[in-house]
């Protein structure tokens, strides 16, 4: 993957279909970079395809097909022209009990069908206060990357998303983010020495703080939740990071 920053918009479980249609009227003409990845609620994905930006899912399953009610497989996603999948978001770890074994299987399956994986990692507030951030990041990364080859790793991007910063209007300092990204890269390099993995930051990014966050030296882009629901905020973020 080339070394240029990306912006991922995670729309989560928001918008009804009429909102989607208004949203698309605003974004389709203005977002013309393939370094922007929009991840809508799955049922709306077809409306987002065939534009200049890329499309991702917010989750994919660990098998390719069969009797798995309610799930979407990487094979199906890739057959639709979807190119990215977010795996291991903290909301999925929290509400769907996704554990590291599941996350690892989901990554392996997604890679099989050539999706690019955005693997989310990050500590909770409790873990941060107990000074366990590094320990948590190490565990999440090492387990998620089990059985993944150096070649496959090229299709993985890590998003550092402290759980306490998601949807809270709180962000770590640039210095904290930079140090944790450096740590994540070091953990990856212990196993894959020739890699410079892309690490994004995510958590309470908005049109006001993006200028400051974009100064972080080792960040490869941003994963934006809430602010990406407002096209004007998203444009501002993209302008700052990409254009
Ligand atoms: P937020 O969400 O920008 O609303 O904090 C980020 C995320 O969960 O990816």
PDB file of N, CA, C and O in Angstrom, residues 130-178:
ATOM      1  N   UNK A 130      -5.183   1.796  34.760  1.00  0.00           N
ATOM      2  CA  UNK A 130      -4.350   0.764  35.409  1.00  0.00           C
ATOM      3  C   UNK A 130      -2.987   0.645  34.717  1.00  0.00           C
ATOM      4  O   UNK A 130      -2.227  -0.290  34.981  1.00  0.00           O
ATOM      5  N   UNK A 131      -2.707   1.567  33.803  1.00  0.00           N
ATOM      6  CA  UNK A 131      -1.440   1.603  33.042  1.00  0.00           C
ATOM      7  C   UNK A 131      -1.231   0.323  32.223  1.00  0.00           C
ATOM      8  O   UNK A 131      -0.122  -0.183  32.101  1.00  0.00           O
ATOM      9  N   UNK A 132      -2.342  -0.187  31.688  1.00  0.00           N
ATOM     10  CA  UNK A 132      -2.253  -1.446  30.943  1.00  0.00           C
ATOM     11  C   UNK A 132      -2.352  -1.246  29.437  1.00  0.00           C
ATOM     12  O   UNK A 132      -2.546  -2.215  28.687  1.00  0.00           O
ATOM     13  N   UNK A 133      -2.280  -0.011  28.968  1.00  0.00           N
ATOM     14  CA  UNK A 133      -2.495   0.244  27.536  1.00  0.00           C
ATOM     15  C   UNK A 133      -1.584  -0.614  26.653  1.00  0.00           C
ATOM     16  O   UNK A 133      -2.059  -1.290  25.735  1.00  0.00           O
ATOM     17  N   UNK A 134      -0.285  -0.606  26.962  1.00  0.00           N
ATOM     18  CA  UNK A 134       0.651  -1.350  26.098  1.00  0.00           C
ATOM     19  C   UNK A 134       0.340  -2.846  26.108  1.00  0.00           C
ATOM     20  O   UNK A 134       0.344  -3.500  25.066  1.00  0.00           O
ATOM     21  N   UNK A 135       0.080  -3.336  27.315  1.00  0.00           N
ATOM     22  CA  UNK A 135      -0.220  -4.765  27.462  1.00  0.00           C
ATOM     23  C   UNK A 135      -1.456  -5.146  26.621  1.00  0.00           C
ATOM     24  O   UNK A 135      -1.461  -6.168  25.934  1.00  0.00           O
ATOM     25  N   UNK A 136      -2.477  -4.293  26.675  1.00  0.00           N
ATOM     26  CA  UNK A 136      -3.713  -4.566  25.931  1.00  0.00           C
ATOM     27  C   UNK A 136      -3.456  -4.500  24.422  1.00  0.00           C
ATOM     28  O   UNK A 136      -3.884  -5.376  23.667  1.00  0.00           O
ATOM     29  N   UNK A 137      -2.747  -3.473  23.991  1.00  0.00           N
ATOM     30  CA  UNK A 137      -2.469  -3.331  22.561  1.00  0.00           C
ATOM     31  C   UNK A 137      -1.676  -4.536  22.062  1.00  0.00           C
ATOM     32  O   UNK A 137      -1.975  -5.111  21.021  1.00  0.00           O
ATOM     33  N   UNK A 138      -0.670  -4.929  22.836  1.00  0.00           N
ATOM     34  CA  UNK A 138       0.142  -6.084  22.435  1.00  0.00           C
ATOM     35  C   UNK A 138      -0.721  -7.331  22.288  1.00  0.00           C
ATOM     36  O   UNK A 138      -0.662  -8.037  21.283  1.00  0.00           O
ATOM     37  N   UNK A 139      -1.558  -7.590  23.294  1.00  0.00           N
ATOM     38  CA  UNK A 139      -2.387  -8.800  23.255  1.00  0.00           C
ATOM     39  C   UNK A 139      -3.335  -8.778  22.052  1.00  0.00           C
ATOM     40  O   UNK A 139      -3.428  -9.736  21.291  1.00  0.00           O
ATOM     41  N   UNK A 140      -3.989  -7.633  21.864  1.00  0.00           N
ATOM     42  CA  UNK A 140      -4.956  -7.539  20.759  1.00  0.00           C
ATOM     43  C   UNK A 140      -4.266  -7.743  19.410  1.00  0.00           C
ATOM     44  O   UNK A 140      -4.794  -8.418  18.531  1.00  0.00           O
ATOM     45  N   UNK A 141      -3.083  -7.164  19.250  1.00  0.00           N
ATOM     46  CA  UNK A 141      -2.395  -7.247  17.955  1.00  0.00           C
ATOM     47  C   UNK A 141      -1.843  -8.649  17.710  1.00  0.00           C
ATOM     48  O   UNK A 141      -2.069  -9.244  16.660  1.00  0.00           O
ATOM     49  N   UNK A 142      -1.147  -9.180  18.704  1.00  0.00           N
ATOM     50  CA  UNK A 142      -0.515 -10.492  18.511  1.00  0.00           C
ATOM     51  C   UNK A 142      -1.581 -11.552  18.208  1.00  0.00           C
ATOM     52  O   UNK A 142      -1.451 -12.340  17.277  1.00  0.00           O
ATOM     53  N   UNK A 143      -2.676 -11.520  18.967  1.00  0.00           N
ATOM     54  CA  UNK A 143      -3.709 -12.538  18.738  1.00  0.00           C
ATOM     55  C   UNK A 143      -4.428 -12.328  17.414  1.00  0.00           C
ATOM     56  O   UNK A 143      -4.730 -13.281  16.707  1.00  0.00           O
ATOM     57  N   UNK A 144      -4.681 -11.088  17.066  1.00  0.00           N
ATOM     58  CA  UNK A 144      -5.393 -10.824  15.796  1.00  0.00           C
ATOM     59  C   UNK A 144      -4.549 -11.249  14.604  1.00  0.00           C
ATOM     60  O   UNK A 144      -5.087 -11.652  13.563  1.00  0.00           O
ATOM     61  N   UNK A 145      -3.240 -11.176  14.735  1.00  0.00           N
ATOM     62  CA  UNK A 145      -2.375 -11.452  13.582  1.00  0.00           C
ATOM     63  C   UNK A 145      -1.844 -12.894  13.533  1.00  0.00           C
ATOM     64  O   UNK A 145      -0.977 -13.215  12.717  1.00  0.00           O
ATOM     65  N   UNK A 146      -2.396 -13.770  14.362  1.00  0.00           N
ATOM     66  CA  UNK A 146      -1.988 -15.175  14.342  1.00  0.00           C
ATOM     67  C   UNK A 146      -2.234 -15.791  12.951  1.00  0.00           C
ATOM     68  O   UNK A 146      -3.289 -15.553  12.354  1.00  0.00           O
ATOM     69  N   UNK A 147      -1.253 -16.527  12.462  1.00  0.00           N
ATOM     70  CA  UNK A 147      -1.331 -17.236  11.161  1.00  0.00           C
ATOM     71  C   UNK A 147      -1.399 -16.301   9.956  1.00  0.00           C
ATOM     72  O   UNK A 147      -1.823 -16.722   8.882  1.00  0.00           O
ATOM     73  N   UNK A 148      -1.045 -15.050  10.139  1.00  0.00           N
ATOM     74  CA  UNK A 148      -1.087 -14.130   8.997  1.00  0.00           C
ATOM     75  C   UNK A 148       0.326 -13.929   8.465  1.00  0.00           C
ATOM     76  O   UNK A 148       1.258 -13.652   9.232  1.00  0.00           O
ATOM     77  N   UNK A 149       0.480 -14.127   7.152  1.00  0.00           N
ATOM     78  CA  UNK A 149       1.821 -14.046   6.569  1.00  0.00           C
ATOM     79  C   UNK A 149       2.221 -12.591   6.330  1.00  0.00           C
ATOM     80  O   UNK A 149       1.388 -11.694   6.326  1.00  0.00           O
ATOM     81  N   UNK A 150       3.522 -12.425   6.090  1.00  0.00           N
ATOM     82  CA  UNK A 150       4.042 -11.076   5.830  1.00  0.00           C
ATOM     83  C   UNK A 150       3.363 -10.472   4.590  1.00  0.00           C
ATOM     84  O   UNK A 150       3.048  -9.293   4.551  1.00  0.00           O
ATOM     85  N   UNK A 151       3.129 -11.334   3.618  1.00  0.00           N
ATOM     86  CA  UNK A 151       2.481 -10.871   2.390  1.00  0.00           C
ATOM     87  C   UNK A 151       1.030 -10.428   2.670  1.00  0.00           C
ATOM     88  O   UNK A 151       0.583  -9.382   2.196  1.00  0.00           O
ATOM     89  N   UNK A 152       0.325 -11.220   3.473  1.00  0.00           N
ATOM     90  CA  UNK A 152      -1.073 -10.877   3.808  1.00  0.00           C
ATOM     91  C   UNK A 152      -1.149  -9.589   4.632  1.00  0.00           C
ATOM     92  O   UNK A 152      -2.108  -8.822   4.532  1.00  0.00           O
ATOM     93  N   UNK A 153      -0.117  -9.375   5.430  1.00  0.00           N
ATOM     94  CA  UNK A 153      -0.115  -8.195   6.297  1.00  0.00           C
ATOM     95  C   UNK A 153      -0.207  -6.895   5.497  1.00  0.00           C
ATOM     96  O   UNK A 153      -0.681  -5.877   5.994  1.00  0.00           O
ATOM     97  N   UNK A 154       0.225  -6.952   4.251  1.00  0.00           N
ATOM     98  CA  UNK A 154       0.148  -5.745   3.409  1.00  0.00           C
ATOM     99  C   UNK A 154      -1.285  -5.281   3.211  1.00  0.00           C
ATOM    100  O   UNK A 154      -1.528  -4.136   2.848  1.00  0.00           O
ATOM    101  N   UNK A 155      -2.236  -6.185   3.435  1.00  0.00           N
ATOM    102  CA  UNK A 155      -3.638  -5.792   3.284  1.00  0.00           C
ATOM    103  C   UNK A 155      -4.309  -5.489   4.620  1.00  0.00           C
ATOM    104  O   UNK A 155      -5.541  -5.466   4.706  1.00  0.00           O
ATOM    105  N   UNK A 156      -3.487  -5.275   5.632  1.00  0.00           N
ATOM    106  CA  UNK A 156      -4.059  -4.928   6.942  1.00  0.00           C
ATOM    107  C   UNK A 156      -3.609  -3.523   7.354  1.00  0.00           C
ATOM    108  O   UNK A 156      -2.444  -3.163   7.211  1.00  0.00           O
ATOM    109  N   UNK A 157      -4.575  -2.773   7.843  1.00  0.00           N
ATOM    110  CA  UNK A 157      -4.324  -1.449   8.404  1.00  0.00           C
ATOM    111  C   UNK A 157      -4.795  -1.540   9.847  1.00  0.00           C
ATOM    112  O   UNK A 157      -5.838  -2.157  10.110  1.00  0.00           O
ATOM    113  N   UNK A 158      -4.040  -0.973  10.774  1.00  0.00           N
ATOM    114  CA  UNK A 158      -4.511  -0.997  12.161  1.00  0.00           C
ATOM    115  C   UNK A 158      -5.093   0.380  12.496  1.00  0.00           C
ATOM    116  O   UNK A 158      -4.537   1.405  12.100  1.00  0.00           O
ATOM    117  N   UNK A 159      -6.232   0.394  13.184  1.00  0.00           N
ATOM    118  CA  UNK A 159      -6.783   1.670  13.666  1.00  0.00           C
ATOM    119  C   UNK A 159      -6.630   1.682  15.181  1.00  0.00           C
ATOM    120  O   UNK A 159      -7.197   0.820  15.874  1.00  0.00           O
ATOM    121  N   UNK A 160      -5.856   2.637  15.674  1.00  0.00           N
ATOM    122  CA  UNK A 160      -5.736   2.790  17.122  1.00  0.00           C
ATOM    123  C   UNK A 160      -6.907   3.636  17.612  1.00  0.00           C
ATOM    124  O   UNK A 160      -6.995   4.816  17.303  1.00  0.00           O
ATOM    125  N   UNK A 161      -7.825   2.987  18.322  1.00  0.00           N
ATOM    126  CA  UNK A 161      -9.033   3.665  18.800  1.00  0.00           C
ATOM    127  C   UNK A 161      -9.208   3.415  20.292  1.00  0.00           C
ATOM    128  O   UNK A 161      -9.808   2.393  20.683  1.00  0.00           O
ATOM    129  N   UNK A 162      -8.704   4.326  21.132  1.00  0.00           N
ATOM    130  CA  UNK A 162      -8.928   4.140  22.567  1.00  0.00           C
ATOM    131  C   UNK A 162     -10.441   4.129  22.819  1.00  0.00           C
ATOM    132  O   UNK A 162     -11.150   5.024  22.342  1.00  0.00           O
ATOM    133  N   UNK A 163     -10.923   3.121  23.521  1.00  0.00           N
ATOM    134  CA  UNK A 163     -12.374   2.967  23.702  1.00  0.00           C
ATOM    135  C   UNK A 163     -12.955   4.206  24.392  1.00  0.00           C
ATOM    136  O   UNK A 163     -14.041   4.678  24.048  1.00  0.00           O
ATOM    137  N   UNK A 164     -12.193   4.787  25.308  1.00  0.00           N
ATOM    138  CA  UNK A 164     -12.674   5.944  26.075  1.00  0.00           C
ATOM    139  C   UNK A 164     -12.741   7.215  25.223  1.00  0.00           C
ATOM    140  O   UNK A 164     -13.305   8.220  25.658  1.00  0.00           O
ATOM    141  N   UNK A 165     -12.213   7.152  24.014  1.00  0.00           N
ATOM    142  CA  UNK A 165     -12.244   8.342  23.151  1.00  0.00           C
ATOM    143  C   UNK A 165     -13.343   8.236  22.090  1.00  0.00           C
ATOM    144  O   UNK A 165     -13.572   9.180  21.343  1.00  0.00           O
ATOM    145  N   UNK A 166     -14.014   7.093  22.029  1.00  0.00           N
ATOM    146  CA  UNK A 166     -15.019   6.905  20.971  1.00  0.00           C
ATOM    147  C   UNK A 166     -16.351   7.529  21.400  1.00  0.00           C
ATOM    148  O   UNK A 166     -16.925   7.153  22.428  1.00  0.00           O
ATOM    149  N   UNK A 167     -16.803   8.496  20.611  1.00  0.00           N
ATOM    150  CA  UNK A 167     -18.101   9.137  20.866  1.00  0.00           C
ATOM    151  C   UNK A 167     -18.171   9.910  22.167  1.00  0.00           C
ATOM    152  O   UNK A 167     -19.254  10.125  22.698  1.00  0.00           O
ATOM    153  N   UNK A 168     -17.042  10.337  22.699  1.00  0.00           N
ATOM    154  CA  UNK A 168     -17.030  10.994  24.018  1.00  0.00           C
ATOM    155  C   UNK A 168     -16.569  12.446  23.968  1.00  0.00           C
ATOM    156  O   UNK A 168     -16.554  13.118  24.996  1.00  0.00           O
ATOM    157  N   UNK A 169     -16.135  12.911  22.805  1.00  0.00           N
ATOM    158  CA  UNK A 169     -15.513  14.237  22.655  1.00  0.00           C
ATOM    159  C   UNK A 169     -14.173  14.339  23.380  1.00  0.00           C
ATOM    160  O   UNK A 169     -13.650  15.430  23.564  1.00  0.00           O
ATOM    161  N   UNK A 170     -13.652  13.221  23.836  1.00  0.00           N
ATOM    162  CA  UNK A 170     -12.319  13.244  24.472  1.00  0.00           C
ATOM    163  C   UNK A 170     -11.318  12.639  23.512  1.00  0.00           C
ATOM    164  O   UNK A 170     -11.610  11.622  22.869  1.00  0.00           O
ATOM    165  N   UNK A 171     -10.128  13.229  23.436  1.00  0.00           N
ATOM    166  CA  UNK A 171      -9.071  12.608  22.625  1.00  0.00           C
ATOM    167  C   UNK A 171      -7.786  12.586  23.446  1.00  0.00           C
ATOM    168  O   UNK A 171      -7.578  13.453  24.294  1.00  0.00           O
ATOM    169  N   UNK A 172      -6.928  11.629  23.180  1.00  0.00           N
ATOM    170  CA  UNK A 172      -5.618  11.656  23.845  1.00  0.00           C
ATOM    171  C   UNK A 172      -4.825  12.849  23.297  1.00  0.00           C
ATOM    172  O   UNK A 172      -5.204  13.428  22.290  1.00  0.00           O
ATOM    173  N   UNK A 173      -3.719  13.178  23.923  1.00  0.00           N
ATOM    174  CA  UNK A 173      -2.852  14.223  23.365  1.00  0.00           C
ATOM    175  C   UNK A 173      -2.149  13.647  22.133  1.00  0.00           C
ATOM    176  O   UNK A 173      -2.027  12.419  21.989  1.00  0.00           O
ATOM    177  N   UNK A 174      -1.667  14.533  21.273  1.00  0.00           N
ATOM    178  CA  UNK A 174      -0.931  14.059  20.092  1.00  0.00           C
ATOM    179  C   UNK A 174       0.258  13.202  20.503  1.00  0.00           C
ATOM    180  O   UNK A 174       0.580  12.208  19.857  1.00  0.00           O
ATOM    181  N   UNK A 175       0.887  13.611  21.595  1.00  0.00           N
ATOM    182  CA  UNK A 175       2.053  12.887  22.066  1.00  0.00           C
ATOM    183  C   UNK A 175       1.697  11.450  22.471  1.00  0.00           C
ATOM    184  O   UNK A 175       2.382  10.492  22.101  1.00  0.00           O
ATOM    185  N   UNK A 176       0.577  11.323  23.181  1.00  0.00           N
ATOM    186  CA  UNK A 176       0.104   9.980  23.588  1.00  0.00           C
ATOM    187  C   UNK A 176      -0.200   9.108  22.363  1.00  0.00           C
ATOM    188  O   UNK A 176       0.161   7.932  22.318  1.00  0.00           O
ATOM    189  N   UNK A 177      -0.894   9.720  21.393  1.00  0.00           N
ATOM    190  CA  UNK A 177      -1.257   8.954  20.195  1.00  0.00           C
ATOM    191  C   UNK A 177       0.016   8.520  19.469  1.00  0.00           C
ATOM    192  O   UNK A 177       0.168   7.355  19.084  1.00  0.00           O
ATOM    193  N   UNK A 178       0.945   9.456  19.326  1.00  0.00           N
ATOM    194  CA  UNK A 178       2.183   9.145  18.604  1.00  0.00           C
ATOM    195  C   UNK A 178       2.948   7.992  19.279  1.00  0.00           C
ATOM    196  O   UNK A 178       3.420   7.071  18.615  1.00  0.00           O
TER     197      UNK A 178
END
